[in-house]
mmCIF file of C-alpha atoms in Angstrom:
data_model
loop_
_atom_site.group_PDB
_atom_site.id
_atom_site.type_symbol
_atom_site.label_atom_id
_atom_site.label_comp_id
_atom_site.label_asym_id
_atom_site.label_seq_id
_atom_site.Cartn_x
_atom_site.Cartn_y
_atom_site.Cartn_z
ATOM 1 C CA UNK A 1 -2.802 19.071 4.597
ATOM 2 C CA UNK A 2 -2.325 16.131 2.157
ATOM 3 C CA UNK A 3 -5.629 13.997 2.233
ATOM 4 C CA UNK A 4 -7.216 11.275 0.590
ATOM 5 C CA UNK A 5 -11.077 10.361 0.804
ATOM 6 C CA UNK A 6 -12.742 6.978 -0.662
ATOM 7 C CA UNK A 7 -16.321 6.500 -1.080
ATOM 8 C CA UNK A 8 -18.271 4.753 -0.345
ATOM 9 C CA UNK A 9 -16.348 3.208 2.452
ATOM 10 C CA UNK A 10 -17.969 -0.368 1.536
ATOM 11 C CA UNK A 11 -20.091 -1.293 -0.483
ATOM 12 C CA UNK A 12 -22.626 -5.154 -1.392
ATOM 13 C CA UNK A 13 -23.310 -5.769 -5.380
ATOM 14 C CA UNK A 14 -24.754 -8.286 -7.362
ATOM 15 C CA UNK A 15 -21.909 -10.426 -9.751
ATOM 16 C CA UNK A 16 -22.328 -9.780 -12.739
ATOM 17 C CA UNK A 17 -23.381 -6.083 -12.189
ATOM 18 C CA UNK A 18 -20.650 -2.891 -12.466
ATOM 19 C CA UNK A 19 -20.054 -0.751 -9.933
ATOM 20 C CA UNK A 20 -17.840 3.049 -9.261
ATOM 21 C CA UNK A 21 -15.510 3.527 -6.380
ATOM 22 C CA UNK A 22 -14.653 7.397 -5.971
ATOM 23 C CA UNK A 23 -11.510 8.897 -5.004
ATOM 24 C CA UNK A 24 -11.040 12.496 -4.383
ATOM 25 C CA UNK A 25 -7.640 14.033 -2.913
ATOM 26 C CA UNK A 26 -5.809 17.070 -2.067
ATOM 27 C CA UNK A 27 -2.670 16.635 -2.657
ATOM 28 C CA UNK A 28 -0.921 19.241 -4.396
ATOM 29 C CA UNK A 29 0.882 19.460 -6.216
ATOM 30 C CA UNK A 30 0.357 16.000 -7.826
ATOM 31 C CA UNK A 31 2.516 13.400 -9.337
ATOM 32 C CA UNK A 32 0.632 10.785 -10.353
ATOM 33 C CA UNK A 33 -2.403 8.431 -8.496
ATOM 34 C CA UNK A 34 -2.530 4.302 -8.053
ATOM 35 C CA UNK A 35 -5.304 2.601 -7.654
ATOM 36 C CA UNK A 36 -4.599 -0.555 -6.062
ATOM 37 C CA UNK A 37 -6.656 -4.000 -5.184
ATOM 38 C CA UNK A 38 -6.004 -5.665 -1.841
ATOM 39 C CA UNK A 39 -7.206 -9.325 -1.097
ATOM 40 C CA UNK A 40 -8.078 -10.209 2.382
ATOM 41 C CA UNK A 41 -4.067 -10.985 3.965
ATOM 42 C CA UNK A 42 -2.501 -10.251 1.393
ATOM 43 C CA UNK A 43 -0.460 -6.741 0.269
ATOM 44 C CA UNK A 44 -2.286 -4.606 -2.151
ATOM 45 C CA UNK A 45 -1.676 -5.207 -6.017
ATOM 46 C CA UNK A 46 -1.245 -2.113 -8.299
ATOM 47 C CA UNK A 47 -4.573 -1.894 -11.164
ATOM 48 C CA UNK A 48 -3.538 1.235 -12.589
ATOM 49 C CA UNK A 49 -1.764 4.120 -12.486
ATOM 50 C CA UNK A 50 -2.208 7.625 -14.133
ATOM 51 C CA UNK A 51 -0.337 10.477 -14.449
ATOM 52 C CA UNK A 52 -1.591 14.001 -14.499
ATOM 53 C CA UNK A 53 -1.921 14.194 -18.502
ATOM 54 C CA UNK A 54 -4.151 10.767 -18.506
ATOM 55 C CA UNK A 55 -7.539 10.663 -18.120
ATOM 56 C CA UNK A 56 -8.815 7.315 -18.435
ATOM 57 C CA UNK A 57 -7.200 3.821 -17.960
ATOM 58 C CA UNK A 58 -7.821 0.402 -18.745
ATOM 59 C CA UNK A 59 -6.939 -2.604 -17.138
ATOM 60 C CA UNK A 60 -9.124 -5.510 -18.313
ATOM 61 C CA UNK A 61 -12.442 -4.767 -16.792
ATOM 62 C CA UNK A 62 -11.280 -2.350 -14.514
ATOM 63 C CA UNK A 63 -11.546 1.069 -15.757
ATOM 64 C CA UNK A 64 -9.803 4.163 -14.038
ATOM 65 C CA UNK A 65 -10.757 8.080 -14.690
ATOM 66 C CA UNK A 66 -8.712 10.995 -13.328
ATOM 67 C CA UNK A 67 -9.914 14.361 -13.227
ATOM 68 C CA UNK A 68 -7.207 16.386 -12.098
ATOM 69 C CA UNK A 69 -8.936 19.817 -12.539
ATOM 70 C CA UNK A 70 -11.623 18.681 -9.791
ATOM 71 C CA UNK A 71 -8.943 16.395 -7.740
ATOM 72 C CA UNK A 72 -11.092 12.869 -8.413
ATOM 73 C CA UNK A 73 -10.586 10.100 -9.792
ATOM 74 C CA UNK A 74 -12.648 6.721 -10.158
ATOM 75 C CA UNK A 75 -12.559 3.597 -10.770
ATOM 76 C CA UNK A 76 -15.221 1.465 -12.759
ATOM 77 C CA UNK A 77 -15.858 -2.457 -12.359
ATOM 78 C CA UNK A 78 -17.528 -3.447 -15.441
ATOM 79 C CA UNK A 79 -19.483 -7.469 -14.769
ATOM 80 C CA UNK A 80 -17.717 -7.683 -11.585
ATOM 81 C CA UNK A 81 -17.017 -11.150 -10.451
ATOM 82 C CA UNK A 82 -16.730 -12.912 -7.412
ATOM 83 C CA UNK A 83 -13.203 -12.320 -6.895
ATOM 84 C CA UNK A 84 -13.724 -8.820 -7.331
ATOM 85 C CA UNK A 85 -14.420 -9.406 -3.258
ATOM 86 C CA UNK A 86 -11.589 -6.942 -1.480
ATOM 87 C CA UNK A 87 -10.521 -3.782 -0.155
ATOM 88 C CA UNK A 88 -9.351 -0.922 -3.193
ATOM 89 C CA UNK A 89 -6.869 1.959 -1.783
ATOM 90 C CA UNK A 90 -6.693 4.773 -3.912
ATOM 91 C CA UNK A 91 -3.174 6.353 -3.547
ATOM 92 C CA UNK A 92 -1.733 9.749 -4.619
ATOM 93 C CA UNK A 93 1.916 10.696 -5.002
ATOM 94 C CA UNK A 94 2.979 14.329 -4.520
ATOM 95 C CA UNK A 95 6.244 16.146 -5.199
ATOM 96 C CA UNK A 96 5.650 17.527 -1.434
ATOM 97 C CA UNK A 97 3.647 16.812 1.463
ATOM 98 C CA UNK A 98 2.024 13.288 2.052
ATOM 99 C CA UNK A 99 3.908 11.244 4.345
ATOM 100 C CA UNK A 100 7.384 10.892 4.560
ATOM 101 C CA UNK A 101 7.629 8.803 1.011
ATOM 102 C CA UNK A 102 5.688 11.619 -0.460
ATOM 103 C CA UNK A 103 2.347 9.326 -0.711
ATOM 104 C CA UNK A 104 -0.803 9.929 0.569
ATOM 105 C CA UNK A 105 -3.410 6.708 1.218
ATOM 106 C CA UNK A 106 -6.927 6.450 1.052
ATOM 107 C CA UNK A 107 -8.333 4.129 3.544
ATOM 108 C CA UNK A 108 -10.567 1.957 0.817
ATOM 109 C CA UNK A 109 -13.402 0.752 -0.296
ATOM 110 C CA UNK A 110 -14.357 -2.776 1.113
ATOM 111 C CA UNK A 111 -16.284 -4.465 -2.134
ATOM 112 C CA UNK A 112 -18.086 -7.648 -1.416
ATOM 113 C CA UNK A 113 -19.718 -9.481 -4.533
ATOM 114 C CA UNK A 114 -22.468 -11.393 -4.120
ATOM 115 C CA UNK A 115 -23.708 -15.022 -5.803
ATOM 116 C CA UNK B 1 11.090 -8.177 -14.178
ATOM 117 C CA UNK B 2 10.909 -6.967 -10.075
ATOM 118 C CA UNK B 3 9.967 -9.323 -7.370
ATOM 119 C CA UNK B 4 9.256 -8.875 -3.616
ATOM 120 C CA UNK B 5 9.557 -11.677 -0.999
ATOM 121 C CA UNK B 6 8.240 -10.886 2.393
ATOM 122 C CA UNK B 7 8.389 -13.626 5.176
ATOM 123 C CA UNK B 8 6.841 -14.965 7.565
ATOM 124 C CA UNK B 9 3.182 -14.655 6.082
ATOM 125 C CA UNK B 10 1.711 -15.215 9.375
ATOM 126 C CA UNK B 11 3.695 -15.171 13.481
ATOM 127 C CA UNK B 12 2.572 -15.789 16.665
ATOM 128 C CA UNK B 13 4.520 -14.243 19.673
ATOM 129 C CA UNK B 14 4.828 -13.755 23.091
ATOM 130 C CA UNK B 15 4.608 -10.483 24.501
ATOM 131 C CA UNK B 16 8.446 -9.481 25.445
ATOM 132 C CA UNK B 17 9.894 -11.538 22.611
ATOM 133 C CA UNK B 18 11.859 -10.215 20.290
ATOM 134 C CA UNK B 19 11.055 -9.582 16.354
ATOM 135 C CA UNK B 20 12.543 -10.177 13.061
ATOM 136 C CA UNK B 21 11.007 -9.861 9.731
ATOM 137 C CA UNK B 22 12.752 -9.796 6.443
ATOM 138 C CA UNK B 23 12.069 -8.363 2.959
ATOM 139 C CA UNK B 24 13.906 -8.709 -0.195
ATOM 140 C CA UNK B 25 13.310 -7.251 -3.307
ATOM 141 C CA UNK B 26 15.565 -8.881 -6.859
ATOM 142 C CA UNK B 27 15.144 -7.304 -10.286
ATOM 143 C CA UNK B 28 16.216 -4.025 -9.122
ATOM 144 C CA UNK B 29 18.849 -1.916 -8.153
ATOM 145 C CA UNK B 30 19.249 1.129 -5.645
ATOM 146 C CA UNK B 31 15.265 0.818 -4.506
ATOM 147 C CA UNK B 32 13.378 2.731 -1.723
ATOM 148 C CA UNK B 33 12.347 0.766 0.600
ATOM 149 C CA UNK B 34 9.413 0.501 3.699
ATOM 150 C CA UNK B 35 7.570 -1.005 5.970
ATOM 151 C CA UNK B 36 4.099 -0.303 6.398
ATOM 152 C CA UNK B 37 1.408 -1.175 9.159
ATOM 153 C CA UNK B 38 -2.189 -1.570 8.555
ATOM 154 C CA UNK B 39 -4.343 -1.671 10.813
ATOM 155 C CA UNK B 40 -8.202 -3.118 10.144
ATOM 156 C CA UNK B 41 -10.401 -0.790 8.848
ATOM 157 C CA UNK B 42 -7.733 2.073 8.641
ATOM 158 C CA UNK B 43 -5.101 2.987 5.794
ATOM 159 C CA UNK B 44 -1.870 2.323 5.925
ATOM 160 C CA UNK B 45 0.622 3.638 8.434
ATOM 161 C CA UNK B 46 4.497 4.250 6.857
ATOM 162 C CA UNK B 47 7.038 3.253 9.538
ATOM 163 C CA UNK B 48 9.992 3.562 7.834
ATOM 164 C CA UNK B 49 11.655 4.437 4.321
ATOM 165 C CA UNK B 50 14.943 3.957 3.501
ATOM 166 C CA UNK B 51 17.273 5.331 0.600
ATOM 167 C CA UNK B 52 20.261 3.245 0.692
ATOM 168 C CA UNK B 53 22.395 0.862 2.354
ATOM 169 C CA UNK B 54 22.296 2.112 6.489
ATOM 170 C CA UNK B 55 19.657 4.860 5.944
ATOM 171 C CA UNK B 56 16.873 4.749 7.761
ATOM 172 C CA UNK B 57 14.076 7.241 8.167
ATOM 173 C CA UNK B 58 11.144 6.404 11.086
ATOM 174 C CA UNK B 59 8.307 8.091 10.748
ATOM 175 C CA UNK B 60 6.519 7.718 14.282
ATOM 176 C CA UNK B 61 8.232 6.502 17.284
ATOM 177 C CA UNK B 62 7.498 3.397 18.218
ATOM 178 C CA UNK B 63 8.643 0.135 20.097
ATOM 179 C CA UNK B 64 10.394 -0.919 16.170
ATOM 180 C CA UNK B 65 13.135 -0.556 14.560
ATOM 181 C CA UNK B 66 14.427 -1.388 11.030
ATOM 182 C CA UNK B 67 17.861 -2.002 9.139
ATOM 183 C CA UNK B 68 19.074 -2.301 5.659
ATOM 184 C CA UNK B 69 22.142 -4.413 5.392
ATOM 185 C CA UNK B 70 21.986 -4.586 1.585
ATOM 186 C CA UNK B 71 20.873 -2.857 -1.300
ATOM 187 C CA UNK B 72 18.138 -4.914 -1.508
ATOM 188 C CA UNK B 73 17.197 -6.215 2.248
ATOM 189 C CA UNK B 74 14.880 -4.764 4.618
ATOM 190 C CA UNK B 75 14.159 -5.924 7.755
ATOM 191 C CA UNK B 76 12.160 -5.249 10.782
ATOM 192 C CA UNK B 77 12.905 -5.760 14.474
ATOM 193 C CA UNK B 78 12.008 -5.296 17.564
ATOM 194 C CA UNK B 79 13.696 -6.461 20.929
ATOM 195 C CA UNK B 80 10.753 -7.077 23.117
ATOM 196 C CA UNK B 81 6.965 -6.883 21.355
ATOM 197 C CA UNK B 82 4.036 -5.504 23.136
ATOM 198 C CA UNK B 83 0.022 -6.257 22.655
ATOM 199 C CA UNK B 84 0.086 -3.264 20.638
ATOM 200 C CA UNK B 85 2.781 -4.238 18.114
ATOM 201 C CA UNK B 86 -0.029 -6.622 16.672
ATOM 202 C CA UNK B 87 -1.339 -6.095 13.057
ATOM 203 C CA UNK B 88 0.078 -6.432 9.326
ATOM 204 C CA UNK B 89 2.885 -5.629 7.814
ATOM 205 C CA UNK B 90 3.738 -4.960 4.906
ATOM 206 C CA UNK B 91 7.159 -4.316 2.861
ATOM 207 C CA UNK B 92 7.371 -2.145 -0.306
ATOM 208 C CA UNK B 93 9.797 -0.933 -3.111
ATOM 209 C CA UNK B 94 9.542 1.927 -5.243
ATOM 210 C CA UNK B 95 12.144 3.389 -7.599
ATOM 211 C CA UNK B 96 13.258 6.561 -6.426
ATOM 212 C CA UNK B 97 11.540 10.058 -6.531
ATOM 213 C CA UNK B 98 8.642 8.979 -4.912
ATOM 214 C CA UNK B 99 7.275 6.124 -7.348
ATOM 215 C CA UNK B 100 4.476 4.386 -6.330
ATOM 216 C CA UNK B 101 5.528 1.056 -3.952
ATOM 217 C CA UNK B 102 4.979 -2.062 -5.316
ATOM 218 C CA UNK B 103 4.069 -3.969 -1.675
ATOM 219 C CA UNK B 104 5.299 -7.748 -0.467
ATOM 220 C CA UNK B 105 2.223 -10.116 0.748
ATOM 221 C CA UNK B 106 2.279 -8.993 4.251
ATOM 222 C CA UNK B 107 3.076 -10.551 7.629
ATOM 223 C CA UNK B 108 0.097 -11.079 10.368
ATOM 224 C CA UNK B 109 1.685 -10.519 13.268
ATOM 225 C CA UNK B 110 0.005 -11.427 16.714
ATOM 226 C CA UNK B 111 1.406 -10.821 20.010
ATOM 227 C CA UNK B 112 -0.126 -12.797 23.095
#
């Protein structure tokens, strides 16, 4: 079965510090992985996404790795701000499996930043 | 470049009333198309995918339904809502073979 796990689940830092949310899946095989930032109410807005051939991404201070020998992939906050504050969903597209739409979600990682 | 409008952002409704929300995408031709619930503190839950004009895929039964009267319009009814129809929804696009969905703002929807 297709699955998709986030850690940690949530997770308090300092502004100003960095921080690594992890992503590991099984999907198989795989297509390509999202990583996407979702403000509290509002519908999740795409940060990355890789393909099996790309390791690392950039997106401003955001920073996404994909390992797809190991199935993980993570994604680095570098002097995270206070808007930083939300919920990141790591999602993987396979050619089979997943859900209908071929996707499986993770269920995120709540970030809060603090003052 | 591709935009998504999703409306309302935020409805109130009686229990036993009926439901309409609408999604349109512009930039775009021939999209998929969903809606997606989320419920708080779990991932998100595909209702339905579509392909094209009148084709409509659920994927769990439910007291929903959902139409696509145009390439690019998506909407999501219900005739009579229950408590449990609460939570938010969210519309998507993707281009076809599976892309990964670009996702509308959401609705909050909260049946009393």
């Amino acid at each position: 079965k297709n699955q998709v796990e986030q850690s940690p689940q949530s997770l308090i830092i300092l502004e100003g510090k960095n921080c690594t949310l992890q992503c590991n899946y099984t999907v198989s095989p795989f297509s390509n992985l999202r990583w996407y930032k979702q403000d509290t109410g509002r519908g999740p807005v795409s940060l990355t996404i890789m393909t099996f051939s790309e390791n690392t991404k950039s997106n401003g201070r955001y920073t996404a790795t994909l390992d797809a020998d190991t199935k993980q992939s993570s994604l680095h906050i570098t002097a995270s701000q206070l808007s930083d504050s939300a919920s990141y969903i790591c999602v993987v597209s396979g050619y089979s499996g997943g859900g209908a739409d071929g996707l499986t979600f993770g269920k995120g990682t709540h970030l809060i930043i603090q003052p | 470049s591709q935009t998504i409008h999703q409306w309302p952002a935020t409805l109130v409704q009686p229990v036993g009333s009926p439901l309409s929300l609408e999604c349109t995408v512009e930039g775009t031709s021939n999209p998929n198309l969903y809606w997606y619930r989320q419920a708080a503190g779990r991932g998100l839950q595909l209702l339905f995918y579509s392909v094209g004009i009148g084709q409509i895929s659920s994927e769990v039964p439910q007291n929903l339904s959902a139409s696509r009267p145009q390439d690019r319009q998506f909407i999501l009814s219900s005739k009579k809502l229950l408590l449990s129809d609460s939570g938010f929804y969210l519309c998507a696009w993707s281009l076809r073979d599976r892309g990964l969905p670009f996702f509308g703002q959401g609705t909050r929807l909260t049946v009393v």
